[in-house]
């Protein structure tokens, strides 16, 4: 079974631009979560989607948004990029919403904001 | 206080030894805990999860959960140089859906 895939793998943008990242979950997985990883803050939760609905949101400004499609694929958008948005953005999928459902991470998208 | 805390490391052990990684959490409503391994430049890879008090073993790995003391640990027996990585402890908080709260990670170095 193929793992979680993310595109693009690397991205360079300038301040003020916007960016869209894509995530395809493991086949059959309906929940997709997004995380930001930086050296200073570690791994921080952005949001989770299930059945096209956002279930939970982390402590990030409204510039960070996402959506999920009927095939469970998800996109994340960041508008008006700031230097501090440079990070590894990770997507994780899990089969459903049970507490014991493990989350499997994709390879990540490395975003650099200049 | 951070919701999930890990001993800062780096932790260095000789090959063949037992590596012990610890994690404490502050939210008594935490339900499940996950250990991830992350190699430099790679994404986190799930090693184990545990949600019941006690021990859970999988090969060379044993996860331990003590809800009364609010700590989780991961033991790696017969440590190998290939185990050298950052180990992340994550808790799934009650009523917060799939929101994993991660510790800062402990860097493990296994010396040949």
PDB file of C-alpha atoms in Angstrom:
ATOM      1  CA  UNK A   1       0.000   0.000   0.000  1.00  0.00           C
ATOM      2  CA  UNK A   2       1.462   3.360  -0.972  1.00  0.00           C
ATOM      3  CA  UNK A   3       2.273   5.776   1.831  1.00  0.00           C
ATOM      4  CA  UNK A   4       1.286   9.376   2.300  1.00  0.00           C
ATOM      5  CA  UNK A   5       2.491  11.552  -0.549  1.00  0.00           C
ATOM      6  CA  UNK A   6       3.082  15.285  -0.524  1.00  0.00           C
ATOM      7  CA  UNK A   7       3.777  17.689  -3.327  1.00  0.00           C
ATOM      8  CA  UNK A   8       5.840  19.623  -3.945  1.00  0.00           C
ATOM      9  CA  UNK A   9       8.767  18.394  -1.861  1.00  0.00           C
ATOM     10  CA  UNK A  10      10.582  21.720  -1.940  1.00  0.00           C
ATOM     11  CA  UNK A  11       9.354  25.233  -2.469  1.00  0.00           C
ATOM     12  CA  UNK A  12      10.977  28.655  -2.415  1.00  0.00           C
ATOM     13  CA  UNK A  13       8.760  31.716  -2.172  1.00  0.00           C
ATOM     14  CA  UNK A  14       9.178  35.377  -1.295  1.00  0.00           C
ATOM     15  CA  UNK A  15       7.474  37.338   1.439  1.00  0.00           C
ATOM     16  CA  UNK A  16       3.926  38.324   0.639  1.00  0.00           C
ATOM     17  CA  UNK A  17       3.306  35.493  -1.795  1.00  0.00           C
ATOM     18  CA  UNK A  18       0.918  32.643  -1.163  1.00  0.00           C
ATOM     19  CA  UNK A  19       1.494  28.921  -1.423  1.00  0.00           C
ATOM     20  CA  UNK A  20      -0.594  25.766  -1.745  1.00  0.00           C
ATOM     21  CA  UNK A  21       0.669  22.389  -0.560  1.00  0.00           C
ATOM     22  CA  UNK A  22      -0.940  19.080  -1.431  1.00  0.00           C
ATOM     23  CA  UNK A  23      -1.293  15.806   0.462  1.00  0.00           C
ATOM     24  CA  UNK A  24      -2.626  12.435  -0.659  1.00  0.00           C
ATOM     25  CA  UNK A  25      -3.360  10.118   2.265  1.00  0.00           C
ATOM     26  CA  UNK A  26      -2.855   6.376   2.421  1.00  0.00           C
ATOM     27  CA  UNK A  27      -5.603   4.634   0.482  1.00  0.00           C
ATOM     28  CA  UNK A  28      -8.624   4.149   2.731  1.00  0.00           C
ATOM     29  CA  UNK A  29      -7.544   6.768   5.247  1.00  0.00           C
ATOM     30  CA  UNK A  30     -10.136   9.469   5.713  1.00  0.00           C
ATOM     31  CA  UNK A  31      -8.438  11.746   8.217  1.00  0.00           C
ATOM     32  CA  UNK A  32      -5.669  14.120   7.236  1.00  0.00           C
ATOM     33  CA  UNK A  33      -3.748  16.320   9.674  1.00  0.00           C
ATOM     34  CA  UNK A  34      -1.188  18.997   8.957  1.00  0.00           C
ATOM     35  CA  UNK A  35       1.799  19.925  11.091  1.00  0.00           C
ATOM     36  CA  UNK A  36       4.525  22.535  10.932  1.00  0.00           C
ATOM     37  CA  UNK A  37       8.026  21.618  12.055  1.00  0.00           C
ATOM     38  CA  UNK A  38      10.687  24.213  12.847  1.00  0.00           C
ATOM     39  CA  UNK A  39      13.928  23.893  14.823  1.00  0.00           C
ATOM     40  CA  UNK A  40      12.716  26.326  17.459  1.00  0.00           C
ATOM     41  CA  UNK A  41       9.107  25.231  17.959  1.00  0.00           C
ATOM     42  CA  UNK A  42       9.295  21.581  17.029  1.00  0.00           C
ATOM     43  CA  UNK A  43       6.253  19.870  15.580  1.00  0.00           C
ATOM     44  CA  UNK A  44       3.060  21.875  15.905  1.00  0.00           C
ATOM     45  CA  UNK A  45      -0.447  20.898  14.885  1.00  0.00           C
ATOM     46  CA  UNK A  46      -2.130  23.042  12.250  1.00  0.00           C
ATOM     47  CA  UNK A  47      -5.468  21.336  11.563  1.00  0.00           C
ATOM     48  CA  UNK A  48      -7.226  18.064  10.910  1.00  0.00           C
ATOM     49  CA  UNK A  49      -9.774  17.224   8.237  1.00  0.00           C
ATOM     50  CA  UNK A  50     -12.174  14.332   8.110  1.00  0.00           C
ATOM     51  CA  UNK A  51     -14.899  13.843   5.523  1.00  0.00           C
ATOM     52  CA  UNK A  52     -14.163  17.264   4.062  1.00  0.00           C
ATOM     53  CA  UNK A  53     -14.747  18.977   7.424  1.00  0.00           C
ATOM     54  CA  UNK A  54     -12.168  20.669   9.604  1.00  0.00           C
ATOM     55  CA  UNK A  55     -12.376  19.003  12.993  1.00  0.00           C
ATOM     56  CA  UNK A  56      -9.733  20.820  14.922  1.00  0.00           C
ATOM     57  CA  UNK A  57      -7.390  23.752  14.477  1.00  0.00           C
ATOM     58  CA  UNK A  58      -4.121  24.644  16.131  1.00  0.00           C
ATOM     59  CA  UNK A  59      -2.848  28.035  17.240  1.00  0.00           C
ATOM     60  CA  UNK A  60      -1.979  29.523  13.884  1.00  0.00           C
ATOM     61  CA  UNK A  61      -3.158  32.749  12.273  1.00  0.00           C
ATOM     62  CA  UNK A  62      -5.927  32.810   9.716  1.00  0.00           C
ATOM     63  CA  UNK A  63      -3.348  33.003   6.934  1.00  0.00           C
ATOM     64  CA  UNK A  64      -3.110  29.247   7.297  1.00  0.00           C
ATOM     65  CA  UNK A  65      -6.066  27.415   5.843  1.00  0.00           C
ATOM     66  CA  UNK A  66      -6.854  24.060   4.387  1.00  0.00           C
ATOM     67  CA  UNK A  67      -9.454  21.914   2.784  1.00  0.00           C
ATOM     68  CA  UNK A  68     -10.192  18.309   2.014  1.00  0.00           C
ATOM     69  CA  UNK A  69     -11.733  16.851  -1.075  1.00  0.00           C
ATOM     70  CA  UNK A  70     -14.192  13.987  -1.420  1.00  0.00           C
ATOM     71  CA  UNK A  71     -11.345  11.585  -2.253  1.00  0.00           C
ATOM     72  CA  UNK A  72      -9.683  12.527   1.088  1.00  0.00           C
ATOM     73  CA  UNK A  73      -6.856  14.415  -0.591  1.00  0.00           C
ATOM     74  CA  UNK A  74      -6.078  17.627   1.237  1.00  0.00           C
ATOM     75  CA  UNK A  75      -4.523  20.970   0.452  1.00  0.00           C
ATOM     76  CA  UNK A  76      -3.068  23.556   2.740  1.00  0.00           C
ATOM     77  CA  UNK A  77      -2.758  27.211   1.826  1.00  0.00           C
ATOM     78  CA  UNK A  78      -0.648  29.926   3.387  1.00  0.00           C
ATOM     79  CA  UNK A  79      -1.289  33.468   2.265  1.00  0.00           C
ATOM     80  CA  UNK A  80       0.872  36.562   2.677  1.00  0.00           C
ATOM     81  CA  UNK A  81       3.953  34.550   3.490  1.00  0.00           C
ATOM     82  CA  UNK A  82       6.292  35.708   6.229  1.00  0.00           C
ATOM     83  CA  UNK A  83       9.919  34.755   6.829  1.00  0.00           C
ATOM     84  CA  UNK A  84       8.834  32.812   9.921  1.00  0.00           C
ATOM     85  CA  UNK A  85       6.707  30.514   7.782  1.00  0.00           C
ATOM     86  CA  UNK A  86       9.858  28.788   6.570  1.00  0.00           C
ATOM     87  CA  UNK A  87       9.462  25.262   7.850  1.00  0.00           C
ATOM     88  CA  UNK A  88       8.874  21.633   7.020  1.00  0.00           C
ATOM     89  CA  UNK A  89       5.165  21.073   6.513  1.00  0.00           C
ATOM     90  CA  UNK A  90       4.071  17.554   7.260  1.00  0.00           C
ATOM     91  CA  UNK A  91       0.853  15.841   6.437  1.00  0.00           C
ATOM     92  CA  UNK A  92      -0.301  12.760   8.336  1.00  0.00           C
ATOM     93  CA  UNK A  93      -3.168  10.413   7.625  1.00  0.00           C
ATOM     94  CA  UNK A  94      -5.058   7.904   9.726  1.00  0.00           C
ATOM     95  CA  UNK A  95      -7.932   5.555   8.945  1.00  0.00           C
ATOM     96  CA  UNK A  96     -10.572   7.149  11.164  1.00  0.00           C
ATOM     97  CA  UNK A  97     -11.098   9.067  14.348  1.00  0.00           C
ATOM     98  CA  UNK A  98     -10.481   6.483  17.059  1.00  0.00           C
ATOM     99  CA  UNK A  99      -7.886   7.468  19.635  1.00  0.00           C
ATOM    100  CA  UNK A 100      -5.763   4.465  18.833  1.00  0.00           C
ATOM    101  CA  UNK A 101      -5.656   5.199  15.117  1.00  0.00           C
ATOM    102  CA  UNK A 102      -2.015   5.786  14.326  1.00  0.00           C
ATOM    103  CA  UNK A 103      -1.043   8.761  12.209  1.00  0.00           C
ATOM    104  CA  UNK A 104       1.403   8.127   9.385  1.00  0.00           C
ATOM    105  CA  UNK A 105       3.442  10.993   8.063  1.00  0.00           C
ATOM    106  CA  UNK A 106       4.309  11.911   4.522  1.00  0.00           C
ATOM    107  CA  UNK A 107       7.787  13.041   3.468  1.00  0.00           C
ATOM    108  CA  UNK A 108       6.933  16.702   3.978  1.00  0.00           C
ATOM    109  CA  UNK A 109       7.218  19.870   1.952  1.00  0.00           C
ATOM    110  CA  UNK A 110      10.197  22.052   2.777  1.00  0.00           C
ATOM    111  CA  UNK A 111       9.092  25.688   2.378  1.00  0.00           C
ATOM    112  CA  UNK A 112      11.663  28.453   2.309  1.00  0.00           C
ATOM    113  CA  UNK A 113      10.461  32.055   2.403  1.00  0.00           C
ATOM    114  CA  UNK A 114      12.967  34.672   1.258  1.00  0.00           C
TER     115      UNK A 114
ATOM    116  CA  UNK B   1       4.658  24.168  31.273  1.00  0.00           C
ATOM    117  CA  UNK B   2       4.722  22.312  27.987  1.00  0.00           C
ATOM    118  CA  UNK B   3       2.008  19.693  27.614  1.00  0.00           C
ATOM    119  CA  UNK B   4       4.480  16.990  26.599  1.00  0.00           C
ATOM    120  CA  UNK B   5       8.080  17.143  27.770  1.00  0.00           C
ATOM    121  CA  UNK B   6      11.037  14.959  26.940  1.00  0.00           C
ATOM    122  CA  UNK B   7      14.477  14.748  28.497  1.00  0.00           C
ATOM    123  CA  UNK B   8      16.615  17.052  26.439  1.00  0.00           C
ATOM    124  CA  UNK B   9      19.453  14.750  25.451  1.00  0.00           C
ATOM    125  CA  UNK B  10      21.469  14.152  23.462  1.00  0.00           C
ATOM    126  CA  UNK B  11      21.576  10.637  24.812  1.00  0.00           C
ATOM    127  CA  UNK B  12      24.592   8.549  23.932  1.00  0.00           C
ATOM    128  CA  UNK B  13      24.721   4.779  24.461  1.00  0.00           C
ATOM    129  CA  UNK B  14      27.139   2.104  23.280  1.00  0.00           C
ATOM    130  CA  UNK B  15      26.067  -0.438  20.704  1.00  0.00           C
ATOM    131  CA  UNK B  16      24.211  -3.334  22.309  1.00  0.00           C
ATOM    132  CA  UNK B  17      23.110  -1.346  25.347  1.00  0.00           C
ATOM    133  CA  UNK B  18      19.575  -0.407  26.371  1.00  0.00           C
ATOM    134  CA  UNK B  19      18.501   3.111  25.503  1.00  0.00           C
ATOM    135  CA  UNK B  20      15.840   4.622  27.746  1.00  0.00           C
ATOM    136  CA  UNK B  21      13.811   7.572  26.498  1.00  0.00           C
ATOM    137  CA  UNK B  22      11.375   9.346  28.785  1.00  0.00           C
ATOM    138  CA  UNK B  23       8.429  11.628  28.356  1.00  0.00           C
ATOM    139  CA  UNK B  24       6.056  13.322  30.817  1.00  0.00           C
ATOM    140  CA  UNK B  25       2.734  14.946  30.118  1.00  0.00           C
ATOM    141  CA  UNK B  26       0.586  17.438  31.950  1.00  0.00           C
ATOM    142  CA  UNK B  27      -2.928  16.699  30.695  1.00  0.00           C
ATOM    143  CA  UNK B  28      -4.575  13.890  32.643  1.00  0.00           C
ATOM    144  CA  UNK B  29      -7.120  13.633  29.855  1.00  0.00           C
ATOM    145  CA  UNK B  30      -4.475  12.363  27.469  1.00  0.00           C
ATOM    146  CA  UNK B  31      -5.605   9.100  25.974  1.00  0.00           C
ATOM    147  CA  UNK B  32      -2.926   7.656  23.737  1.00  0.00           C
ATOM    148  CA  UNK B  33       0.747   8.110  23.232  1.00  0.00           C
ATOM    149  CA  UNK B  34       2.900   7.589  20.217  1.00  0.00           C
ATOM    150  CA  UNK B  35       6.624   7.246  19.718  1.00  0.00           C
ATOM    151  CA  UNK B  36       8.060   8.428  16.436  1.00  0.00           C
ATOM    152  CA  UNK B  37      11.613   8.194  15.151  1.00  0.00           C
ATOM    153  CA  UNK B  38      12.931  10.932  12.902  1.00  0.00           C
ATOM    154  CA  UNK B  39      16.173  10.695  11.010  1.00  0.00           C
ATOM    155  CA  UNK B  40      17.832  13.948  10.031  1.00  0.00           C
ATOM    156  CA  UNK B  41      16.120  15.441   7.001  1.00  0.00           C
ATOM    157  CA  UNK B  42      13.337  12.860   7.034  1.00  0.00           C
ATOM    158  CA  UNK B  43       9.755  12.802   8.278  1.00  0.00           C
ATOM    159  CA  UNK B  44       8.698  11.106  11.531  1.00  0.00           C
ATOM    160  CA  UNK B  45       8.240   7.367  11.341  1.00  0.00           C
ATOM    161  CA  UNK B  46       5.837   5.670  13.766  1.00  0.00           C
ATOM    162  CA  UNK B  47       7.479   3.133  16.080  1.00  0.00           C
ATOM    163  CA  UNK B  48       4.751   2.315  18.589  1.00  0.00           C
ATOM    164  CA  UNK B  49       1.650   3.579  20.261  1.00  0.00           C
ATOM    165  CA  UNK B  50       0.286   2.791  23.703  1.00  0.00           C
ATOM    166  CA  UNK B  51      -2.958   3.672  25.437  1.00  0.00           C
ATOM    167  CA  UNK B  52      -3.188   1.226  28.332  1.00  0.00           C
ATOM    168  CA  UNK B  53      -1.208   1.335  31.543  1.00  0.00           C
ATOM    169  CA  UNK B  54       1.701  -1.058  31.545  1.00  0.00           C
ATOM    170  CA  UNK B  55       4.154  -2.291  28.970  1.00  0.00           C
ATOM    171  CA  UNK B  56       3.828  -2.958  25.285  1.00  0.00           C
ATOM    172  CA  UNK B  57       6.572  -4.786  23.463  1.00  0.00           C
ATOM    173  CA  UNK B  58       7.381  -4.913  19.765  1.00  0.00           C
ATOM    174  CA  UNK B  59      10.665  -6.522  18.845  1.00  0.00           C
ATOM    175  CA  UNK B  60      13.507  -4.556  20.413  1.00  0.00           C
ATOM    176  CA  UNK B  61      11.153  -1.781  21.487  1.00  0.00           C
ATOM    177  CA  UNK B  62       9.111  -1.580  24.690  1.00  0.00           C
ATOM    178  CA  UNK B  63       6.772   1.290  25.457  1.00  0.00           C
ATOM    179  CA  UNK B  64       5.664   1.897  29.020  1.00  0.00           C
ATOM    180  CA  UNK B  65       2.764   4.034  30.174  1.00  0.00           C
ATOM    181  CA  UNK B  66       2.005   5.096  33.729  1.00  0.00           C
ATOM    182  CA  UNK B  67      -1.085   7.285  33.788  1.00  0.00           C
ATOM    183  CA  UNK B  68      -0.953   7.881  37.551  1.00  0.00           C
ATOM    184  CA  UNK B  69       2.548   9.361  37.269  1.00  0.00           C
ATOM    185  CA  UNK B  70       1.876  10.829  33.831  1.00  0.00           C
ATOM    186  CA  UNK B  71       4.908   9.453  32.106  1.00  0.00           C
ATOM    187  CA  UNK B  72       5.643   7.423  29.035  1.00  0.00           C
ATOM    188  CA  UNK B  73       8.911   5.765  28.172  1.00  0.00           C
ATOM    189  CA  UNK B  74      10.492   3.905  25.319  1.00  0.00           C
ATOM    190  CA  UNK B  75      13.171   1.298  25.838  1.00  0.00           C
ATOM    191  CA  UNK B  76      15.332   0.165  22.954  1.00  0.00           C
ATOM    192  CA  UNK B  77      17.147  -3.087  23.658  1.00  0.00           C
ATOM    193  CA  UNK B  78      20.322  -4.110  21.853  1.00  0.00           C
ATOM    194  CA  UNK B  79      20.734  -0.600  20.469  1.00  0.00           C
ATOM    195  CA  UNK B  80      22.235  -0.365  16.994  1.00  0.00           C
ATOM    196  CA  UNK B  81      23.987   2.544  15.262  1.00  0.00           C
ATOM    197  CA  UNK B  82      21.010   2.618  12.887  1.00  0.00           C
ATOM    198  CA  UNK B  83      18.828   3.572  15.874  1.00  0.00           C
ATOM    199  CA  UNK B  84      20.645   6.927  16.026  1.00  0.00           C
ATOM    200  CA  UNK B  85      17.907   9.463  15.416  1.00  0.00           C
ATOM    201  CA  UNK B  86      15.621  11.907  17.191  1.00  0.00           C
ATOM    202  CA  UNK B  87      12.781  10.232  19.092  1.00  0.00           C
ATOM    203  CA  UNK B  88       9.555  12.125  19.415  1.00  0.00           C
ATOM    204  CA  UNK B  89       6.926  11.444  22.032  1.00  0.00           C
ATOM    205  CA  UNK B  90       3.393  12.564  21.157  1.00  0.00           C
ATOM    206  CA  UNK B  91       0.167  12.547  23.117  1.00  0.00           C
ATOM    207  CA  UNK B  92      -3.343  12.492  21.791  1.00  0.00           C
ATOM    208  CA  UNK B  93      -5.327  14.821  23.995  1.00  0.00           C
ATOM    209  CA  UNK B  94      -8.852  14.054  25.079  1.00  0.00           C
ATOM    210  CA  UNK B  95     -11.595  15.669  22.999  1.00  0.00           C
ATOM    211  CA  UNK B  96      -9.144  17.246  20.599  1.00  0.00           C
ATOM    212  CA  UNK B  97      -9.594  14.927  17.678  1.00  0.00           C
ATOM    213  CA  UNK B  98      -6.426  13.971  15.937  1.00  0.00           C
ATOM    214  CA  UNK B  99      -4.343  16.732  17.436  1.00  0.00           C
ATOM    215  CA  UNK B 100      -1.042  15.185  18.448  1.00  0.00           C
ATOM    216  CA  UNK B 101       0.967  17.198  20.939  1.00  0.00           C
ATOM    217  CA  UNK B 102       4.661  16.536  20.436  1.00  0.00           C
ATOM    218  CA  UNK B 103       7.550  16.840  22.803  1.00  0.00           C
ATOM    219  CA  UNK B 104      10.719  18.527  21.599  1.00  0.00           C
ATOM    220  CA  UNK B 105      12.363  15.194  20.912  1.00  0.00           C
ATOM    221  CA  UNK B 106      15.403  13.410  22.315  1.00  0.00           C
ATOM    222  CA  UNK B 107      18.409  12.888  20.109  1.00  0.00           C
ATOM    223  CA  UNK B 108      19.845   9.401  20.507  1.00  0.00           C
ATOM    224  CA  UNK B 109      23.339   8.482  19.419  1.00  0.00           C
ATOM    225  CA  UNK B 110      24.410   4.832  19.450  1.00  0.00           C
ATOM    226  CA  UNK B 111      28.176   4.480  19.310  1.00  0.00           C
ATOM    227  CA  UNK B 112      29.717   1.406  17.628  1.00  0.00           C
TER     228      UNK B 112
END
